[in-house]
Amino acid sequence: MTTLKEPVLTKRIPTHPWGDPTDRKVVSYKQYVKTDGYKGLKNALAMEPSDVVDLVKAAEVRGRGGAGFPAGMKWSFLPPEDGGRRYLAINSDESEPGTFKDRLLIDFDPHIIIEGIAICMHACRLDTAYFYIRGEYHHQREVFEAAIKEAYENKIFGKGSKLGQINGRDPDLFLHRGAGAYVCGEETALLESLEGKRGWPRIKPPFPAVAGAFGRPTIINNVETLAICTPILERGEDGPKWFQSMGTQRPEGAPPHVPASFGPKLFGVSGHVNRPGVYEEELGITLKDLIEGLCQGMLNGKKYKSAIPGGISTGVLGPDEYDVRLDFDITKYDTLGLGTAGVIVMDEDTCMVGVARNIAHFFGHESCGQCTPCREGTNWMSKMLSRIEAGDGTTRDLDLLLEIAGSMGALPSGRGATICGLADGANWAVRTIVNKFWDEFEAKVSKQRFVSLSVVGS
Amino acid sequence: MAWIAKNSATMQIERRDEPYLTDALKKQLEDQVIPRYDTRMAATMPALHLVQDTHGWLPHQAMEEIAEFLGLTASHVLDTATFYEEYWLKPHGKYVIWVCQSLSCELLGQPSLLEKIKGHLGIEVGETTDDGRFTLMGVECLGSCGTAPCALVNHKLHENITADNFQSVLDSLE
């Protein structure tokens, strides 16, 4: 069933089908170096920085944090060096429900991330890196602090670093601890939080590559995106070719600016499956293969009903979409995208109204309150779905629900009414659930024969 | 929900003579944290974490001291502290139980588990037991969906919780 020939990111982390997860141990600097560690950095340092960027660009690495933006292209947006500071912010605010892939890397193989960070700093000429880790990751914070210490001791960072001086400074990597706010996973909110303010997303432009942390050029990448650069650089010139031997090509007939979905990807599967966990597979594996192969089928032999492809923001897949390919081209199934590839599987007994209520509650709770449509809309939907679930909804509520959902978000589907994409997540999740499981919602409200005239917004 | 404002115009700030941000903590911040950032303001979150880890929660006086130390207004520090869920602006029990209520955990039985914990402790979510030992909180995704349901007890994550094994976790706490 599995198509990936060898584990890439999970090379040192025993994972099915190559190893037994109970054997997992933190890989120390010594063990990491013994297993070809820091070879990628060595190759990168032998190259001109701009060539490293070109190599990553040639490999067409797409960001693993949710949006799938080509990493190499992001790196090339930086303005020319002016001698001032330039920052790297590593997004490890993994708060999207269903996502727990970065945690695996931080927990057991922190040096693959640190190597990726060092490669990026060399390639983009960034002197200071901040590892923004979410507040709830207490154990992970300790593991990563220890790994950073090892990296300093072995001259990856700090005085006399192998990277040499960048922008006239010794390269540094610091850990910055968040404090429990989902919105800080949005890149500009992360920067605000880094600067010691509340995590309110900024209006773009200016993009962080031009004016980011402390008003200086900043690159923000997800943990897995940086980690995947390590094995590419490890293979040097052959890296892009090797990377593109995995994954799926760009969709047929797509214009050339649409990137393909190459490479391996960590899939975190949870919900109603027999063996949930993080698995590494090629992009483009079907949902069916993922569930029936690596996850050993549905829990208690139940039937598949629905799945969320990549964290709850991405919307749901319906019962007839069991065969979808999990790659960045998944948007054709009316989802927001692959997201973080945190797959949540639901069986036939799941109440989809309850799922929508849980999701709407999440967004209502996590809305930062900056934009009115999101602040009011997410909580309005949350209350309405609680009402529908309790059997007190009206048919009119369903239309209203779709209307509210469709009127918030930064994308055209949300009428561009908000600054960041948090409301888009609420919008897509609620709209796709209501549309794909309309009958279930209708059954919940059908007992009510009258329409309340006091419904707000009527 | 960070954006719910409270009327603080008539609020009295409780004060004590001994500072919360002691000289030792100030030195630690000055030596280890502030040099990491371009501005002193960026040390706000680390400073709040440090005081909270030392004292357990963040009294208003502590936030004023942090503001003074970092050269900020007290309102800025309060603004930041109220936005993030992890900062405690009032005292809490000795053990804080954060039960994850996101989708994967709910699918695998978190609602009935939470009811049992509530029944056992005799408190609702957001409350503290009378003996001051436990505070029960609901929290959004803890990033442990593959081992749902899960809960944090202070800084320790407990995975694959059932009513029984969580009971023994609670019993084993002092």
XYZ file of C-alpha atoms in Angstrom:
632
model
C 0.000 0.000 0.000
C 2.719 2.414 0.952
C 4.514 4.084 -1.914
C 7.261 5.940 -0.099
C 10.485 3.966 -0.633
C 12.324 5.076 2.475
C 11.519 7.277 5.433
C 12.822 10.814 4.970
C 11.792 13.045 7.848
C 11.136 10.024 10.023
C 14.514 8.469 9.168
C 15.624 8.655 12.784
C 12.157 8.389 14.315
C 10.773 4.820 14.237
C 7.378 5.052 12.533
C 5.112 2.478 10.913
C 5.732 0.687 8.588
C 9.517 1.021 9.047
C 9.780 0.946 12.783
C 7.963 0.641 16.027
C 6.919 3.966 17.609
C 7.532 2.562 21.089
C 11.286 2.594 20.270
C 11.343 6.350 19.826
C 14.048 8.257 21.643
C 15.350 11.793 21.369
C 18.150 11.888 18.809
C 21.090 13.718 20.345
C 23.562 15.831 18.387
C 26.095 12.969 18.390
C 23.661 10.384 17.063
C 22.360 12.872 14.563
C 25.797 13.539 13.133
C 26.514 9.812 13.006
C 23.510 9.264 10.737
C 24.570 11.800 8.079
C 23.401 14.727 10.135
C 24.543 18.243 9.278
C 25.675 17.013 5.866
C 23.028 19.188 4.264
C 24.369 22.230 6.073
C 27.900 21.372 4.977
C 26.747 21.182 1.360
C 24.845 24.427 1.726
C 27.853 26.233 3.191
C 29.949 25.159 0.208
C 27.467 26.873 -2.071
C 26.718 30.513 -2.692
C 23.673 31.570 -0.617
C 21.694 32.495 -3.715
C 22.403 29.058 -5.193
C 20.866 27.419 -2.127
C 17.728 29.489 -2.622
C 17.688 28.479 -6.291
C 18.053 24.834 -5.348
C 15.083 24.965 -2.986
C 13.179 26.854 -5.646
C 14.061 24.223 -8.244
C 12.819 21.492 -5.927
C 9.474 23.316 -5.723
C 9.141 22.809 -1.994
C 5.745 23.997 -0.893
C 5.203 25.264 2.625
C 4.042 22.578 5.014
C 2.320 24.912 7.439
C -1.048 25.151 5.769
C -1.066 27.530 2.838
C 1.306 25.535 0.628
C 3.155 28.606 -0.621
C 6.381 27.727 -2.480
C 9.198 28.101 0.053
C 11.947 28.999 -2.399
C 9.826 31.770 -3.831
C 9.159 33.139 -0.346
C 12.890 33.172 0.300
C 13.567 35.119 -2.867
C 11.182 37.930 -1.867
C 13.767 39.353 0.548
C 15.185 42.757 -0.342
C 18.961 43.064 -0.879
C 21.105 43.116 2.258
C 21.702 46.509 3.801
C 23.852 45.510 6.752
C 20.914 45.675 9.173
C 19.288 42.781 10.958
C 17.231 40.180 9.128
C 15.167 37.616 10.941
C 13.877 34.104 10.611
C 10.771 33.183 12.574
C 9.998 29.495 12.804
C 6.326 28.835 13.220
C 5.830 26.096 15.749
C 2.544 27.401 17.081
C 0.904 24.159 16.011
C -2.603 24.898 17.274
C -4.819 23.803 14.429
C -7.050 21.038 15.791
C -6.024 17.757 14.201
C -2.401 18.802 13.738
C 0.389 17.186 15.708
C 3.080 16.528 13.119
C 5.646 19.159 14.104
C 5.475 17.886 17.643
C 6.881 14.551 16.459
C 9.931 16.227 14.950
C 10.512 18.465 17.968
C 10.022 15.584 20.364
C 12.445 13.160 18.771
C 14.589 14.720 16.063
C 15.070 18.414 16.891
C 18.355 18.628 15.004
C 16.758 18.033 11.609
C 14.835 21.254 12.289
C 17.898 23.103 13.539
C 19.846 22.051 10.456
C 17.016 23.340 8.261
C 17.051 26.598 10.203
C 20.803 26.980 9.716
C 20.461 26.256 5.982
C 17.751 28.877 5.636
C 19.765 31.435 7.605
C 22.759 30.878 5.364
C 20.718 30.940 2.158
C 18.713 34.053 2.983
C 21.425 35.828 5.007
C 19.361 35.952 8.192
C 21.253 36.602 11.414
C 18.704 35.879 14.115
C 16.133 33.093 14.291
C 13.241 32.853 16.717
C 11.625 29.493 17.282
C 8.080 30.437 18.237
C 6.730 27.435 20.121
C 3.207 27.279 21.474
C 2.783 27.655 25.203
C 1.160 24.265 25.737
C 4.201 22.367 24.417
C 5.999 22.172 27.755
C 7.944 18.970 27.191
C 8.772 19.936 23.603
C 10.118 23.254 24.824
C 12.543 21.527 27.146
C 13.692 19.116 24.423
C 14.242 21.917 21.963
C 16.053 24.133 24.471
C 18.457 21.256 25.078
C 18.963 20.785 21.336
C 19.652 24.501 20.849
C 22.249 24.272 23.609
C 23.911 21.361 21.820
C 23.890 23.319 18.573
C 25.623 26.260 20.257
C 28.200 23.950 21.818
C 28.937 22.509 18.405
C 29.318 25.892 16.769
C 26.233 25.836 14.605
C 25.272 29.181 16.155
C 26.937 31.751 18.334
C 30.512 32.950 18.413
C 32.711 31.188 15.862
C 29.707 29.645 14.133
C 30.190 27.448 11.083
C 27.882 29.818 9.252
C 30.366 32.626 9.768
C 29.118 36.100 10.493
C 25.887 37.098 8.850
C 25.117 40.803 8.432
C 28.128 41.412 10.651
C 26.627 39.397 13.533
C 27.033 35.952 14.992
C 23.989 33.900 14.004
C 21.649 33.150 16.873
C 18.692 30.871 17.465
C 16.346 31.686 20.340
C 13.254 29.990 21.584
C 10.236 32.187 22.119
C 7.395 30.753 24.144
C 3.840 31.563 23.170
C 1.029 31.589 25.679
C -1.998 29.934 24.174
C -3.472 31.801 21.235
C -4.409 30.014 18.014
C -4.230 33.205 15.989
C -0.485 33.501 16.685
C 0.019 30.760 14.101
C -0.861 33.407 11.518
C 2.490 34.784 10.411
C 1.999 38.461 11.151
C 0.212 37.749 14.450
C 3.215 35.633 15.352
C 5.461 38.628 14.740
C 3.277 40.870 16.882
C 3.440 38.296 19.631
C 7.202 38.099 19.235
C 7.386 41.844 19.696
C 5.565 41.536 23.003
C 2.135 42.670 21.891
C -1.209 40.974 21.618
C -1.399 38.644 18.620
C -3.345 40.759 16.183
C -2.593 39.998 12.533
C -1.203 42.891 10.513
C -2.588 44.241 7.292
C -0.497 43.139 4.328
C 1.321 44.643 2.487
C 3.985 45.282 3.643
C 4.765 41.591 3.628
C 7.032 40.227 6.349
C 9.805 39.631 3.817
C 10.052 43.403 3.494
C 8.995 44.620 6.951
C 8.467 41.872 9.488
C 9.775 41.465 13.013
C 10.871 44.801 14.475
C 10.219 46.333 11.051
C 13.045 44.367 9.446
C 12.977 41.761 6.646
C 11.744 38.464 8.056
C 11.141 34.993 6.708
C 8.509 32.899 8.438
C 8.466 29.176 7.799
C 6.786 26.181 9.343
C 8.894 23.623 11.212
C 8.322 20.867 8.671
C 9.110 23.153 5.718
C 12.556 23.897 7.127
C 13.094 20.278 8.123
C 12.364 19.036 4.594
C 15.055 21.352 3.193
C 17.644 19.321 5.097
C 17.373 16.047 3.088
C 17.226 18.045 -0.154
C 20.474 19.844 0.611
C 21.953 16.568 1.858
C 21.725 15.328 -1.737
C 23.260 18.510 -3.114
C 22.737 19.034 -6.817
C 20.593 15.890 -7.057
C 18.294 17.174 -4.336
C 15.566 18.665 -6.527
C 15.449 15.605 -8.775
C 15.230 13.282 -5.804
C 12.538 15.426 -4.175
C 10.454 15.521 -7.322
C 10.552 11.751 -7.694
C 7.984 11.749 -4.905
C 4.531 13.286 -4.818
C 2.260 14.338 -7.634
C 2.752 16.458 -10.733
C 0.846 19.677 -11.271
C -2.734 19.020 -12.295
C -3.221 18.404 -15.982
C -3.925 21.526 -17.942
C -3.022 23.773 -15.040
C -1.186 26.985 -15.903
C 2.565 26.876 -15.227
C 2.385 29.130 -12.173
C 0.363 26.482 -10.318
C 2.955 24.548 -8.330
C 2.941 20.769 -8.114
C 2.855 18.758 -4.869
C 6.246 17.123 -4.627
C 7.940 15.297 -1.827
C 7.081 13.367 1.292
C 4.734 14.788 3.898
C 3.901 14.047 7.482
C 0.250 13.098 7.884
C -1.183 13.227 11.373
C -4.236 11.010 11.457
C -6.678 11.103 14.338
C -10.302 10.334 15.050
C -12.087 7.072 14.356
C -9.222 4.913 13.068
C -7.592 1.868 14.597
C -4.058 3.190 14.694
C -3.950 6.983 14.806
C -0.612 8.743 14.678
C 1.838 10.599 12.485
C 2.829 8.830 9.269
C 5.143 9.883 6.513
C 3.884 9.340 3.013
C 4.212 10.805 -0.439
C 1.903 13.672 -1.227
C -0.933 12.276 -3.280
C -1.671 9.182 -1.211
C -5.394 8.556 -1.228
C -7.435 8.978 1.903
C -8.561 5.368 1.519
C -4.986 4.046 1.435
C -4.052 6.161 4.410
C -6.969 4.896 6.496
C -6.978 1.273 5.392
C -3.226 0.893 5.110
C -1.227 2.783 7.667
C -4.102 3.362 10.080
C -5.363 -0.231 9.850
C -8.924 0.669 9.033
C -11.795 2.319 10.786
C -12.292 1.976 14.519
C -14.629 -0.872 15.535
C -15.152 -1.830 11.874
C -17.497 1.098 11.317
C -18.016 2.711 7.940
C -16.266 5.877 6.829
C -18.490 8.918 6.714
C -16.414 12.044 6.528
C -12.895 13.339 6.997
C -11.153 16.645 7.448
C -8.063 16.736 5.216
C -5.792 19.106 7.084
C -6.962 20.673 10.288
C -10.477 21.882 10.906
C -10.081 25.077 8.860
C -9.934 23.182 5.613
C -13.552 22.009 5.557
C -14.765 18.450 5.288
C -14.770 15.692 2.694
C -18.078 13.915 2.177
C -18.925 10.168 2.190
C -18.393 9.955 -1.592
C -14.915 11.448 -1.343
C -13.147 8.480 0.179
C -10.780 8.185 -2.779
C -9.395 11.702 -2.847
C -5.695 12.217 -3.305
C -4.220 14.101 -0.386
C -2.082 16.690 -2.124
C -2.196 20.450 -2.490
C -4.586 20.050 -5.430
C -7.314 18.848 -3.058
C -9.136 22.179 -3.376
C -11.101 20.743 -6.295
C -13.126 18.788 -3.731
C -14.425 22.015 -2.275
C -11.944 22.213 0.550
C -9.720 25.126 1.450
C -6.607 23.067 0.755
C -4.435 20.411 2.249
C -3.748 22.601 5.254
C -1.396 20.947 7.674
C -2.349 17.397 6.597
C -3.799 16.733 10.025
C -6.470 14.282 8.939
C -9.464 13.773 11.243
C -11.533 10.741 10.295
C -15.166 10.366 11.308
C -17.261 7.204 11.214
C -20.894 6.659 10.281
C -22.204 7.356 13.787
C -20.772 10.857 13.957
C -23.301 13.657 14.288
C -22.177 16.282 11.792
C -24.173 18.992 13.531
C -22.080 18.317 16.617
C -18.912 18.476 14.532
C -19.952 21.843 13.115
C -20.805 23.057 16.614
C -17.401 21.995 17.950
C -15.606 23.710 15.071
C -17.640 26.914 15.319
C -17.029 26.998 19.060
C -13.300 26.695 18.443
C -13.234 29.635 16.062
C -15.492 31.689 18.313
C -13.132 31.077 21.165
C -9.981 31.774 19.186
C -11.072 34.793 17.155
C -8.708 37.599 18.135
C -11.443 40.211 17.961
C -9.772 42.584 15.550
C -12.233 42.322 12.639
C -15.940 42.615 13.348
C -17.243 39.995 10.873
C -15.042 37.338 12.467
C -15.443 38.403 16.097
C -19.229 38.518 15.864
C -19.789 35.964 13.122
C -17.883 33.062 14.619
C -19.664 33.394 17.967
C -22.997 33.897 16.286
C -22.494 30.675 14.327
C -21.373 28.899 17.465
C -24.539 29.889 19.332
C -26.729 29.055 16.387
C -25.203 25.602 15.952
C -25.599 24.872 19.664
C -29.229 25.812 19.255
C -29.670 23.598 16.204
C -27.970 20.699 17.949
C -30.305 21.054 20.908
C -33.239 20.811 18.500
C -34.263 24.440 18.793
C -33.214 25.556 15.336
C -35.403 26.624 12.464
C -34.928 25.975 8.750
C -34.262 29.648 8.451
C -31.241 29.206 10.712
C -29.586 27.047 8.098
C -29.802 29.719 5.440
C -28.660 32.323 7.892
C -25.760 30.104 8.896
C -24.586 29.868 5.302
C -25.002 33.593 4.869
C -22.945 34.469 7.939
C -20.274 31.934 7.030
C -20.072 33.329 3.517
C -19.618 36.887 4.700
C -16.357 36.570 6.590
C -12.844 35.760 5.543
C -9.876 37.264 3.770
C -10.414 35.289 0.567
C -12.959 36.221 -2.105
C -15.213 33.466 -0.704
C -15.366 35.525 2.483
C -15.761 38.805 0.578
C -12.337 39.952 1.776
C -13.961 41.160 4.954
C -11.202 40.264 7.404
C -7.467 40.800 7.769
C -6.322 37.209 8.260
C -7.483 33.764 7.289
C -8.925 32.646 10.620
C -12.445 33.516 9.519
C -11.847 31.720 6.214
C -11.337 28.569 8.215
C -14.626 29.026 10.055
C -16.302 29.970 6.806
C -15.130 26.889 4.871
C -15.631 24.450 7.707
C -19.214 25.468 8.388
C -20.201 25.915 4.757
C -18.807 22.585 3.602
C -20.338 20.677 6.517
C -23.765 22.245 6.045
C -23.680 21.807 2.273
C -22.376 18.254 2.224
C -24.593 17.049 5.088
C -27.652 19.202 4.475
C -30.090 16.354 5.190
C -28.699 15.847 8.646
C -29.089 19.513 9.483
C -32.567 19.594 8.008
C -33.586 16.573 10.083
C -32.479 18.402 13.216
C -34.597 21.431 12.485
C -37.568 19.852 10.712
C -39.560 19.368 13.910
C -39.960 23.089 14.149
C -42.866 24.195 11.994
C -42.744 27.917 12.600
C -40.133 30.524 11.919
C -39.264 32.816 14.726
C -39.593 36.417 13.665
C -37.074 37.515 16.211
C -34.142 35.902 14.442
C -31.537 38.596 14.303
C -30.683 39.652 10.797
C -33.983 38.527 9.310
C -11.941 35.332 24.345
C -9.430 37.985 24.908
C -11.571 40.780 23.664
C -14.147 40.769 26.444
C -13.473 43.989 28.314
C -14.051 44.416 32.014
C -14.727 47.662 33.784
C -11.591 48.400 35.697
C -12.204 52.067 36.444
C -13.266 51.463 40.019
C -10.982 48.502 40.632
C -8.618 48.687 43.585
C -5.172 47.229 43.072
C -3.967 45.152 45.967
C -0.400 45.948 46.851
C 2.293 44.487 48.967
C 5.666 45.927 49.967
C 7.768 43.100 48.649
C 8.115 43.311 44.833
C 7.021 40.425 42.630
C 9.700 41.179 40.074
C 12.622 40.684 42.407
C 16.143 41.864 41.700
C 17.155 38.282 40.926
C 14.431 37.990 38.296
C 15.355 41.386 36.904
C 18.953 40.287 36.569
C 17.898 37.067 34.874
C 15.819 39.009 32.362
C 18.499 41.604 31.797
C 21.225 39.001 31.227
C 19.432 36.243 29.397
C 16.282 37.556 27.765
C 16.520 41.208 26.816
C 19.718 40.861 24.700
C 17.809 38.427 22.467
C 15.480 41.074 21.137
C 15.756 44.378 19.374
C 13.329 46.120 21.720
C 12.675 45.865 25.435
C 8.985 45.497 24.670
C 9.663 42.086 23.127
C 10.642 40.818 26.562
C 7.065 41.305 27.773
C 5.962 37.718 27.249
C 9.115 36.114 28.681
C 8.844 38.442 31.691
C 5.205 37.531 32.248
C 6.064 33.839 31.964
C 8.907 34.234 34.405
C 6.846 36.003 37.055
C 3.995 33.555 36.587
C 6.284 30.545 36.861
C 7.732 31.987 40.071
C 4.588 33.294 41.713
C 1.870 31.124 40.161
C -0.183 33.963 38.724
C 0.071 37.611 37.701
C -1.132 40.204 40.193
C -1.640 43.719 38.844
C 1.256 44.956 40.909
C 3.557 42.492 39.141
C 2.421 43.769 35.770
C 3.096 47.346 36.849
C 6.578 46.314 37.919
C 7.210 44.576 34.607
C 6.010 47.695 32.781
C 8.310 49.909 34.759
C 11.251 47.576 34.270
C 10.752 47.348 30.515
C 9.936 51.020 30.078
C 6.366 50.373 28.968
C 2.989 51.548 30.156
C 1.166 49.278 32.587
C -1.755 49.176 30.185
C 0.446 47.636 27.500
C 1.511 44.807 29.762
C -2.086 44.266 30.867
C -3.153 44.315 27.222
C -0.687 41.560 26.351
C -1.397 39.525 29.485
C -5.160 39.517 28.963
C -4.879 38.433 25.336
C -3.207 35.106 25.995
C -5.037 32.274 27.627
C -2.138 30.944 29.628
C -1.620 33.999 31.790
C -3.513 33.892 35.052
C -4.789 37.212 36.315
C -6.258 35.592 39.396
C -5.002 32.789 41.620
C -5.746 29.188 40.678
C -5.611 25.787 42.361
C -2.421 23.910 43.000
C -3.129 21.701 39.993
C -4.700 23.102 36.863
C -6.390 20.475 34.710
C -6.688 21.561 31.092
C -9.029 19.186 29.288
C -8.762 19.384 25.508
C -12.171 19.943 23.926
C -11.265 20.058 20.257
C -12.673 17.810 17.577
C -10.471 14.707 17.766
C -10.856 14.541 21.534
C -14.599 15.100 21.331
C -14.970 12.308 18.763
C -13.227 9.919 21.144
C -15.246 10.589 24.231
C -14.089 13.837 25.821
C -17.623 15.072 26.724
C -18.461 12.100 28.966
C -14.948 12.172 30.406
C -15.316 15.842 31.301
C -18.658 15.134 32.997
C -16.994 12.467 35.117
C -14.124 14.745 36.108
C -16.600 17.489 36.967
C -18.607 15.066 39.079
C -15.535 13.762 40.826
C -14.180 17.192 41.689
C -17.601 18.700 42.271
C -16.834 21.805 40.211
C -17.711 23.267 36.834
C -15.214 24.235 34.134
C -13.431 27.415 35.196
C -13.846 26.764 38.913
C -11.468 25.746 41.697
C -12.185 23.174 44.376
C -12.799 24.507 47.897
C -9.566 23.023 49.201
C -7.679 24.943 46.527
C -6.143 21.845 44.986
C -7.738 21.604 41.554
C -8.803 24.099 38.927
C -10.629 22.670 35.938
C -10.272 24.348 32.551
C -11.412 23.572 29.033
C -8.783 24.236 26.406
C -8.570 24.143 22.617
C -6.378 21.585 20.864
C -3.314 20.496 22.824
C -1.651 19.015 19.741
C -2.069 15.456 20.846
C -4.885 14.373 18.540
C -3.363 10.982 17.762
C -3.611 10.032 21.423
C -6.990 11.617 22.128
C -8.543 12.337 24.527
C -5.836 14.252 26.312
C -5.415 16.716 29.153
C -2.642 18.734 30.713
C -2.200 18.687 34.459
C -0.012 21.699 35.111
C 2.863 21.110 32.657
C 2.408 17.379 32.227
C 0.465 15.975 29.301
C -1.697 12.897 29.845
C -2.719 11.000 26.733
C -5.299 8.327 25.877
C -7.303 9.232 28.940
C -10.164 7.143 30.191
C -12.250 7.941 33.235
C -10.399 5.225 35.163
C -6.801 6.019 34.322
C -7.371 9.730 34.810
C -8.865 8.989 38.190
C -5.637 7.299 39.215
C -3.661 10.285 37.900
C -5.701 12.619 40.100
C -5.379 10.288 43.070
C -1.598 10.126 42.690
C -1.303 13.908 43.012
C -0.568 15.230 46.442
